[in-house]
Amino acid sequence: MSFSDRRYSQHARRSLTQARILAEKYRHSLIDTGHLLAGIWLAEGSIGHRVLQDFRIEREQLEAKLANLHPFVEEAPRNPPYTAAFKIVFAFAMDEAYWLGHHYIGTEHLLLGLVRSGAGDASQLMRQLSINEIQIRQKVKRLVNAGILEINVESARRMATLSELSRRVLNASAKLASEYTHPAAGLEHLLMVLAQERRSIAAQLLLDTGFKQERLAEDMRKLQPDAALSVATLDEVIDRAVEQAEAMGTHYTGTDHLLLAMTLEKTSQMLLARCGVDFVELEIKLRAHFNT
C-alpha cells in the first residue's frame, strides 16, 4: 500500500509517516487506525490537527493511551503492515474527497474516513480522549464550507512565488515521471529536468560541478513502474527553496533556489553525489552566484 501519489497533501503524508513512527516506537506489530488518528494530531499545521486541537488533547496523554491499545512486541517488525481497518479508512477518505469535489486527499478527509468507518482502534482512542465523532464531522464541514482547504493552505504561498521557469521545470518533472510510468515526480525527475533546462543557471552549475546525466538516466531506467519515489522530499525541497528565496529578499523562487534547496536536504545530497556532482564545488559556485 503506497501513499506517494500526488493526490495526497503533504500533511496527509506526514500524518501517515507519523502513524508508522508511533507503531515502531511502541513496538506494535501493526499500524492501526489509532496510530493514524495520533499521526493526524501530530501533523501540525494541518486541518486535521486544527480540528483535533479543539478537544484540548495533550501529547503525553495521547501517546500513553495509544501505547496501551496494542501489546508490546519484542521483535516488532520495521515498517509494520497496515490493518484491514486502516485500509478501509483510507478508502473511505478517498470517497469523502470525491463527494466534496476535492481533487486531493488531506487530513480532513482522513478524519472523515475515521469517523465514518468506526473501524479499528481509533474509536476506542477517541472515547478515551473524549473526542466526539459528530463534532469532528461538523468542525471539518465548517472549515471546508469556509473555503479552508488543506491543499490551498500548503500550496498557495509557494505557487505564488515560483518563477515561470520554475513552474515549467516542475511541470516537466511530472511529465517525465509519467513517461517512466512512475506514480509521481520525485527528486530524480527534478534533477534530470534541471540539468536539461538550458535557460536555467542550474543546468550550467550542474555541468560545471561534474553532473553525469547518464548515471541518473540509468538509475531511473532501473526503477520499477510503481516505485516509491522521493515525493514527500520533493515537496520539502520546493518549500525550502521558497524559504531561501524569501530569506534573500527575492520576490520569486527560481531554478537556482531549487538547486540550492537540493544541497540542503540529505536525500537530494546523496542523489547529487551518486550523479558525480562535486558537492563542495557546487556549494561554492552557488554562493558566488547569489552574491553577484
Coordinates of C-alpha atoms in Angstrom, one line a residue:
M1 CA 0.0 0.0 0.0
S2 CA 1.7 3.2 -1.2
F3 CA 0.9 6.8 -0.3
S4 CA 3.3 8.6 -2.6
D5 CA 0.5 9.7 -5.0
R6 CA 0.5 13.5 -5.6
R7 CA -3.2 13.5 -4.7
Y8 CA -2.3 13.2 -1.1
S9 CA -1.5 16.5 0.6
Q10 CA 1.9 16.9 2.3
H11 CA 0.2 17.0 5.7
A12 CA -1.6 13.7 4.9
R13 CA 1.6 12.0 4.0
R14 CA 3.2 13.4 7.2
S15 CA 0.4 12.0 9.3
L16 CA 0.9 8.6 7.7
T17 CA 4.6 8.8 8.4
Q18 CA 3.9 9.7 12.0
A19 CA 1.5 6.7 12.3
R20 CA 4.3 4.4 11.2
I21 CA 6.8 6.0 13.5
L22 CA 4.4 5.6 16.5
A23 CA 3.8 2.0 15.8
E24 CA 7.6 1.3 15.6
K25 CA 8.2 3.5 18.7
Y26 CA 5.8 1.4 20.9
R27 CA 6.8 -1.9 19.3
H28 CA 3.3 -2.6 17.8
S29 CA 3.1 -5.3 15.2
L30 CA 0.6 -3.5 13.1
I31 CA -0.3 0.1 12.1
D32 CA -4.0 0.6 13.1
T33 CA -6.5 3.5 12.9
G34 CA -5.5 4.7 16.3
H35 CA -2.0 5.3 15.0
L36 CA -3.5 7.3 12.1
L37 CA -5.6 9.4 14.5
A38 CA -2.4 10.2 16.5
G39 CA -0.5 10.8 13.3
I40 CA -3.1 13.4 12.2
W41 CA -2.8 15.2 15.5
L42 CA 1.0 15.3 15.2
A43 CA 0.8 16.8 11.7
E44 CA 0.9 20.4 13.0
G45 CA -0.5 23.0 10.6
S46 CA -2.9 20.5 9.0
I47 CA -6.7 20.9 9.0
G48 CA -6.9 17.6 10.9
H49 CA -4.6 18.9 13.7
R50 CA -6.6 22.1 13.8
V51 CA -9.9 20.2 14.3
L52 CA -8.4 17.8 17.0
Q53 CA -6.8 20.7 18.9
D54 CA -10.3 21.9 19.8
F55 CA -10.6 18.8 22.1
R56 CA -7.6 20.0 24.2
I57 CA -5.5 16.8 23.7
E58 CA -2.1 16.6 25.4
R59 CA 0.6 14.7 23.5
E60 CA 1.7 12.7 26.6
Q61 CA -1.9 11.7 27.2
L62 CA -2.5 10.8 23.6
E63 CA 0.7 8.6 23.3
A64 CA 0.2 6.9 26.6
K65 CA -3.3 5.7 25.7
L66 CA -2.2 4.7 22.2
A67 CA 0.7 2.7 23.5
N68 CA -1.7 0.6 25.7
L69 CA -4.0 -0.2 22.8
H70 CA -1.7 -2.9 21.4
P71 CA 0.6 -5.4 23.1
F72 CA 4.4 -4.6 23.2
V73 CA 6.1 -7.0 20.8
E74 CA 9.8 -7.6 21.5
E75 CA 10.6 -8.4 17.9
A76 CA 8.3 -5.9 16.3
P77 CA 8.8 -5.6 12.5
R78 CA 10.3 -2.5 10.9
N79 CA 7.7 -0.8 8.7
P80 CA 4.8 -2.7 10.3
P81 CA 1.9 -3.7 7.9
Y82 CA -1.4 -1.8 7.9
T83 CA -4.5 -3.4 9.4
A84 CA -7.6 -4.1 7.2
A85 CA -9.4 -1.4 9.2
F86 CA -6.7 1.1 8.3
K87 CA -7.1 0.4 4.6
I88 CA -10.9 0.7 4.9
V89 CA -10.5 4.2 6.5
F90 CA -8.2 5.2 3.6
A91 CA -10.8 4.0 1.0
F92 CA -13.5 6.0 2.9
A93 CA -11.2 9.1 2.9
M94 CA -11.0 8.9 -0.9
D95 CA -14.8 8.7 -1.0
E96 CA -15.1 11.8 1.2
A97 CA -12.7 13.7 -1.0
Y98 CA -14.7 12.7 -4.1
W99 CA -18.1 13.7 -2.5
L100 CA -16.7 17.1 -1.5
G101 CA -15.4 17.7 -5.0
H102 CA -11.8 17.8 -3.9
H103 CA -9.0 16.7 -6.2
Y104 CA -6.7 15.8 -3.4
I105 CA -6.8 13.8 -0.1
G106 CA -5.9 15.7 3.0
T107 CA -6.0 15.1 6.8
E108 CA -9.6 16.4 6.8
H109 CA -10.6 13.6 4.5
L110 CA -8.7 11.1 6.7
L111 CA -10.6 12.3 9.8
L112 CA -13.9 12.0 8.0
G113 CA -12.9 8.4 6.9
L114 CA -12.1 7.5 10.5
V115 CA -15.4 8.8 11.8
R116 CA -17.4 7.2 9.0
S117 CA -15.8 3.8 9.3
G118 CA -15.6 3.4 13.0
A119 CA -13.1 0.6 12.2
G120 CA -10.0 -0.3 14.1
D121 CA -8.9 1.1 17.5
A122 CA -9.4 4.8 16.6
S123 CA -13.0 4.7 18.0
Q124 CA -11.7 3.4 21.4
L125 CA -8.9 6.0 21.4
M126 CA -11.5 8.8 20.7
R127 CA -13.7 7.6 23.6
Q128 CA -10.7 7.6 25.9
L129 CA -9.8 11.1 24.9
S130 CA -13.4 12.4 25.0
I131 CA -13.3 13.2 21.2
N132 CA -16.9 13.5 19.9
E133 CA -17.1 12.0 16.4
I134 CA -20.2 14.0 15.4
Q135 CA -18.4 17.2 16.4
I136 CA -15.4 16.2 14.2
R137 CA -17.6 15.9 11.2
Q138 CA -19.2 19.2 12.0
K139 CA -15.9 21.0 12.5
V140 CA -14.4 19.6 9.3
K141 CA -17.5 20.6 7.3
R142 CA -17.5 24.1 8.8
L143 CA -13.9 24.7 7.7
V144 CA -14.5 23.2 4.2
N145 CA -17.6 25.4 3.8
A146 CA -15.5 28.4 4.7
G147 CA -13.1 27.6 1.9
I148 CA -10.2 26.4 4.1
L149 CA -8.7 23.5 2.1
E150 CA -5.5 21.8 3.0
I151 CA -4.1 21.9 -0.5
N152 CA -4.7 25.6 -0.6
V153 CA -3.0 26.2 2.8
E154 CA 0.1 24.3 1.6
S155 CA 0.5 25.4 -2.0
A156 CA -0.8 29.0 -2.3
R157 CA 2.2 30.6 -0.8
R158 CA 4.8 28.7 -2.8
M159 CA 2.9 28.6 -6.1
A160 CA 2.5 32.4 -6.0
T161 CA 6.3 32.9 -5.8
L162 CA 7.6 30.3 -8.3
S163 CA 9.1 31.9 -11.4
E164 CA 7.7 30.9 -14.7
L165 CA 10.8 28.8 -15.5
S166 CA 10.5 27.0 -12.1
R167 CA 6.9 26.2 -12.9
R168 CA 7.9 24.8 -16.3
V169 CA 10.6 22.7 -14.7
L170 CA 8.2 21.2 -12.1
N171 CA 5.6 20.5 -14.9
A172 CA 8.3 18.9 -17.0
S173 CA 9.3 16.8 -14.0
A174 CA 5.7 15.5 -13.7
K175 CA 5.7 14.8 -17.4
L176 CA 8.9 12.9 -17.2
A177 CA 7.6 10.8 -14.3
S178 CA 4.6 9.9 -16.5
E179 CA 6.9 8.9 -19.3
Y180 CA 8.6 6.5 -17.0
T181 CA 5.2 5.3 -15.7
H182 CA 6.2 6.3 -12.2
P183 CA 3.3 7.3 -9.9
A184 CA 4.6 10.9 -9.3
A185 CA 7.5 13.2 -9.8
G186 CA 10.4 12.9 -7.3
L187 CA 13.8 14.4 -6.8
E188 CA 15.2 12.2 -9.6
H189 CA 12.9 13.8 -12.2
L190 CA 13.5 17.3 -10.9
L191 CA 17.3 16.9 -11.1
M192 CA 17.1 15.5 -14.6
V193 CA 14.9 18.4 -15.8
L194 CA 17.1 21.0 -14.1
A195 CA 20.2 19.6 -15.9
Q196 CA 18.4 19.7 -19.3
E197 CA 16.9 23.1 -19.0
R198 CA 19.5 25.3 -20.7
R199 CA 17.7 28.5 -19.9
S200 CA 18.4 27.9 -16.3
I201 CA 21.7 28.8 -14.5
A202 CA 21.1 25.5 -12.6
A203 CA 22.0 23.5 -15.7
Q204 CA 25.3 25.2 -16.1
L205 CA 26.2 24.9 -12.4
L206 CA 25.5 21.1 -12.5
L207 CA 27.6 20.7 -15.7
D208 CA 30.5 22.7 -14.1
T209 CA 30.5 20.5 -11.0
G210 CA 30.6 17.1 -12.6
F211 CA 27.0 16.0 -13.1
K212 CA 26.7 12.8 -15.1
Q213 CA 23.3 12.7 -16.7
E214 CA 23.8 9.1 -17.9
R215 CA 24.2 7.9 -14.3
L216 CA 20.8 9.4 -13.3
A217 CA 19.2 8.1 -16.5
E218 CA 20.5 4.6 -15.8
D219 CA 19.1 4.7 -12.2
M220 CA 15.7 5.9 -13.4
R221 CA 15.5 3.1 -16.0
K222 CA 16.1 0.5 -13.3
L223 CA 13.3 1.8 -11.1
Q224 CA 10.1 -0.2 -11.2
P225 CA 6.9 1.5 -12.7
D226 CA 5.3 1.6 -9.2
A227 CA 8.5 2.6 -7.4
A228 CA 8.0 4.7 -4.3
L229 CA 10.0 7.8 -5.2
S230 CA 11.1 10.7 -3.0
V231 CA 7.8 12.6 -3.5
A232 CA 7.5 14.0 0.1
T233 CA 11.1 15.0 -0.1
L234 CA 10.5 16.9 -3.3
D235 CA 7.7 18.9 -1.6
E236 CA 10.2 19.7 1.2
V237 CA 12.8 20.9 -1.4
I238 CA 10.2 23.2 -3.0
D239 CA 9.2 24.6 0.4
R240 CA 12.8 25.1 1.3
A241 CA 13.5 26.8 -2.0
V242 CA 10.7 29.3 -1.3
E243 CA 12.1 29.9 2.2
Q244 CA 15.6 30.5 0.9
A245 CA 14.3 33.0 -1.8
E246 CA 12.4 34.9 0.9
A247 CA 15.4 35.0 3.2
M248 CA 17.4 36.5 0.4
G249 CA 14.8 39.2 -0.2
T250 CA 13.9 37.8 -3.6
H251 CA 10.3 38.1 -4.7
Y252 CA 10.4 35.0 -6.8
T253 CA 11.7 31.4 -6.4
G254 CA 13.9 30.5 -9.3
T255 CA 15.5 27.3 -10.5
D256 CA 18.7 28.4 -8.8
H257 CA 16.8 28.4 -5.5
L258 CA 15.5 24.9 -6.3
L259 CA 19.1 23.7 -6.8
L260 CA 20.2 25.4 -3.6
A261 CA 17.4 23.7 -1.7
M262 CA 18.6 20.3 -3.0
T263 CA 22.1 21.0 -1.4
L264 CA 20.4 21.5 2.0
E265 CA 18.4 18.2 2.1
K266 CA 20.1 14.9 2.9
T267 CA 18.2 12.7 0.4
S268 CA 18.9 15.1 -2.5
Q269 CA 22.5 15.5 -1.4
M270 CA 23.0 11.7 -1.7
L271 CA 21.3 11.8 -5.1
L272 CA 23.7 14.6 -6.3
A273 CA 26.7 12.6 -5.1
R274 CA 25.5 9.5 -6.9
C275 CA 25.4 11.5 -10.1
G276 CA 29.0 12.6 -9.8
V277 CA 28.4 16.1 -8.5
D278 CA 31.3 17.7 -6.5
F279 CA 29.1 18.8 -3.7
V280 CA 31.6 21.3 -2.1
E281 CA 32.3 22.9 -5.5
L282 CA 28.6 23.2 -6.2
E283 CA 28.0 25.0 -2.8
I284 CA 30.9 27.4 -3.6
K285 CA 29.5 28.2 -7.0
L286 CA 26.0 28.7 -5.7
R287 CA 27.3 31.1 -3.0
A288 CA 29.2 33.1 -5.7
H289 CA 26.1 33.1 -7.9
F290 CA 23.8 34.5 -5.2
N291 CA 26.4 37.1 -4.1
T292 CA 26.8 38.7 -7.5

